[in-house]
Every structure is written in C-alpha cells, then in structure tokens.
mmCIF file of C-alpha atoms in Angstrom:
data_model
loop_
_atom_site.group_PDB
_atom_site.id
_atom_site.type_symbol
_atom_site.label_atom_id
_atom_site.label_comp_id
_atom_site.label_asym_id
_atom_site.label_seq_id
_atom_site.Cartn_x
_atom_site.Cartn_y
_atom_site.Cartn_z
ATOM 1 C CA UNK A 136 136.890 3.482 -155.463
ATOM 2 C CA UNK A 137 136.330 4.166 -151.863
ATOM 3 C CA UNK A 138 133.136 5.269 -150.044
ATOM 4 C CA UNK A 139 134.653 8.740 -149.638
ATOM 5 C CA UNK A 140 135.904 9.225 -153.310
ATOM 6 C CA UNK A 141 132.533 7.750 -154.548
ATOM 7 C CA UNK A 142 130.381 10.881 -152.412
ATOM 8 C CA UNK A 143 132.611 13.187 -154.124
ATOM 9 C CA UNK A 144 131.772 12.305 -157.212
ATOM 10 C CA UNK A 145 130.951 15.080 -159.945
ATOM 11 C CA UNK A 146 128.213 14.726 -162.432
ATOM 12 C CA UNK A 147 127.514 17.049 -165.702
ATOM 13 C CA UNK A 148 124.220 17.926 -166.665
ATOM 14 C CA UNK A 149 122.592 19.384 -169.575
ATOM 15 C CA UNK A 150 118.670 21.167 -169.530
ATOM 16 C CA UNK A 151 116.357 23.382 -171.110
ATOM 17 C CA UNK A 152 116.418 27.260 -169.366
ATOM 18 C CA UNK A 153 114.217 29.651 -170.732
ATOM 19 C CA UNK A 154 115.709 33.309 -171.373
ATOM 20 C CA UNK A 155 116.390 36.338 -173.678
ATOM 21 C CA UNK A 156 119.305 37.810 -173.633
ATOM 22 C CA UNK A 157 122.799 38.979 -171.660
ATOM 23 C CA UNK A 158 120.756 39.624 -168.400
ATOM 24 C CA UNK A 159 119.221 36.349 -168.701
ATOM 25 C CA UNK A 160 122.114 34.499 -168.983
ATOM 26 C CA UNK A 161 124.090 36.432 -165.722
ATOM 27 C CA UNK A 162 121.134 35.927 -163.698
ATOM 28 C CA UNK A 163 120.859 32.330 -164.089
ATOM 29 C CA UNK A 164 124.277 31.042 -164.277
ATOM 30 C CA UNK A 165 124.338 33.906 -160.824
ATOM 31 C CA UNK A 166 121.223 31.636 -159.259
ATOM 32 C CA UNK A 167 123.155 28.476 -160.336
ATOM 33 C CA UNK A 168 126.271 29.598 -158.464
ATOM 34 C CA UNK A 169 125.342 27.575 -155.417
ATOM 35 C CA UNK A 170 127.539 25.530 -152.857
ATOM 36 C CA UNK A 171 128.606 22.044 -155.082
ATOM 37 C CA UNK A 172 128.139 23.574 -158.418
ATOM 38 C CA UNK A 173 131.516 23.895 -159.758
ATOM 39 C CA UNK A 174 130.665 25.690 -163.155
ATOM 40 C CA UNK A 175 127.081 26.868 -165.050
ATOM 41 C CA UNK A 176 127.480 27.813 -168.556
ATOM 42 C CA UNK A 177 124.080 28.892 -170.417
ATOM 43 C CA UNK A 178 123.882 28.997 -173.918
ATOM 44 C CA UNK A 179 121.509 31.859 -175.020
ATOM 45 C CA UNK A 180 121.375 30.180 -178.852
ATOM 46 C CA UNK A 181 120.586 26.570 -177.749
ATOM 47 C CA UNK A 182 118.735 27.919 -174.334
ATOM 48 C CA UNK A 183 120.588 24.959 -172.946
ATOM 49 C CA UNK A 184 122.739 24.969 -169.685
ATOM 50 C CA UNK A 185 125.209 22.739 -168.884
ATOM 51 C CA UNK A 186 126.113 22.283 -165.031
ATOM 52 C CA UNK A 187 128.831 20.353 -163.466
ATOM 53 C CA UNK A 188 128.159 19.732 -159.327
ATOM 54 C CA UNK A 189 129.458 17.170 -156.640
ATOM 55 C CA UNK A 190 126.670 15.000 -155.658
ATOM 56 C CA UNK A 191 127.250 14.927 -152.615
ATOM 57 C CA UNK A 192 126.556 18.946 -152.407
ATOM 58 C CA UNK A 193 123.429 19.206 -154.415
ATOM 59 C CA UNK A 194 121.508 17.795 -156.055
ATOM 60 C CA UNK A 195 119.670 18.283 -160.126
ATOM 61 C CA UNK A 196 116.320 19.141 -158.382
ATOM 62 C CA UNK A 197 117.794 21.978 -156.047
ATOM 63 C CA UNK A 198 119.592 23.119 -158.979
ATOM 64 C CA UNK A 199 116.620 23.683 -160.798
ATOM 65 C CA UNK A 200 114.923 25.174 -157.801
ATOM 66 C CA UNK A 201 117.077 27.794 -157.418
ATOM 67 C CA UNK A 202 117.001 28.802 -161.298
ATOM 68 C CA UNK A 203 112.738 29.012 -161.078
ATOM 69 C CA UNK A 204 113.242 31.097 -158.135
ATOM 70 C CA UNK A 205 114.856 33.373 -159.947
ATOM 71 C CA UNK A 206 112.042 33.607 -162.813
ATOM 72 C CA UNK A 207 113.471 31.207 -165.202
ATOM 73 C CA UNK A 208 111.831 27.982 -166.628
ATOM 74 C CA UNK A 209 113.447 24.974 -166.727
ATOM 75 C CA UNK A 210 112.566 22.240 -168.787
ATOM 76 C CA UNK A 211 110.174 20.388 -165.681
ATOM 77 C CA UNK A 212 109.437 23.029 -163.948
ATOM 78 C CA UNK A 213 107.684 26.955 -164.573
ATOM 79 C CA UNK A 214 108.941 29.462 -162.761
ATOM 80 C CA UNK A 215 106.291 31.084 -160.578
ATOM 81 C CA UNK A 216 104.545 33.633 -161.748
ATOM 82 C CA UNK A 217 105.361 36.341 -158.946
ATOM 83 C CA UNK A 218 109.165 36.392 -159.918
ATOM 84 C CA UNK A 219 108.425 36.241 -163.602
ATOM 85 C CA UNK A 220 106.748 39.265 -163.485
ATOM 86 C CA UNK A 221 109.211 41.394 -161.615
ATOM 87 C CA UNK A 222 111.867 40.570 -164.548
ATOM 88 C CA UNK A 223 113.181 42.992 -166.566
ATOM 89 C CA UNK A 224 110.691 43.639 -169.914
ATOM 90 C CA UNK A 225 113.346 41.786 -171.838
ATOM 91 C CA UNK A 226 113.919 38.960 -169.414
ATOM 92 C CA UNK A 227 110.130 38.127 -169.894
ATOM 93 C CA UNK A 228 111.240 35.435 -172.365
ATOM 94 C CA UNK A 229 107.071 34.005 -171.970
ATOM 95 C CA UNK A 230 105.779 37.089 -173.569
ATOM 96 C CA UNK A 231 108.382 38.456 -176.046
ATOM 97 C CA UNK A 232 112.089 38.141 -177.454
ATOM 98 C CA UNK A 233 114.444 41.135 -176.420
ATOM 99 C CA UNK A 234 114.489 43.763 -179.053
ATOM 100 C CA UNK A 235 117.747 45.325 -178.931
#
C-alpha cells in the first residue's frame, strides 16, 4: 500500500451517544455529518452510533466534539451544560425519557 492510499484510509467506529428519541437521533447523526465522515447511523435502542470516516479528514476526538456541541453525551465526554439545556424537553435524555 502506498503512502497516499494508506492517508485515505477509512476506519469504523462504534460509541456510546446519549439521546431520546427521533429528534435525538437527526440531530446527532446532523452534527456527525462533518467533512471525512462518510456515514453516522445512531441506534436509539442500543444508544450506540456507528461512524465510518477517512483518517486523514478527521479524526474520533473531533467527531465526538462536534456531537457534545450539540448537547449530546458521548461515552468520554458530557456535553456542556449550556447546550443541554436549550434541547428540546424530550431531548433532555439526563433528566427524563420522551413520553410520547
């Protein structure tokens, strides 16, 4: 494998992501949609999200940055508090489940 075809190399990852419900899930497979991340799937059962990316793109940690900005937890990292509270009652996955 060359130099080249080894920094375009694409890696899938699984972690924890806190959430409730529908909204949940569009707004953080929305906040994963980032420049090297070729597909975010969350599972709202398993609160698991699986992300495939090119390394050479982004990386995990930015991946999980930009999922805690937008009020999620992820399984090393809280979201802060400030966009937490501005979710959606039902998003508030810390305090509640959704009731539907």
């Amino acid at each position: 494998m060359s130099a080249q075809e080894k920094n375009k190399e694409t890696k899938t990852i699984t972690f924890k992501v806190l959430g409730n419900c529908e909204q949940c899930k569009s707004r953080i497979e929305n906040a994963a949609d980032i420049k090297g991340v070729k597909i975010a799937v969350w599972d709202m059962k398993t609160q698991l999200i699986k992300v495939t990316y090119r390394t050479d793109k982004v990386s995990e940690a930015e991946i999980k940055k930009v999922i805690t900005n937008a009020g999620h937890d992820v399984d090393t990292t809280k979201a802060p508090d400030a966009v937490y509270n501005k979710l959606p009652d039902c998003c508030k996955f810390r305090d509640k489940k959704c009731v539907k």
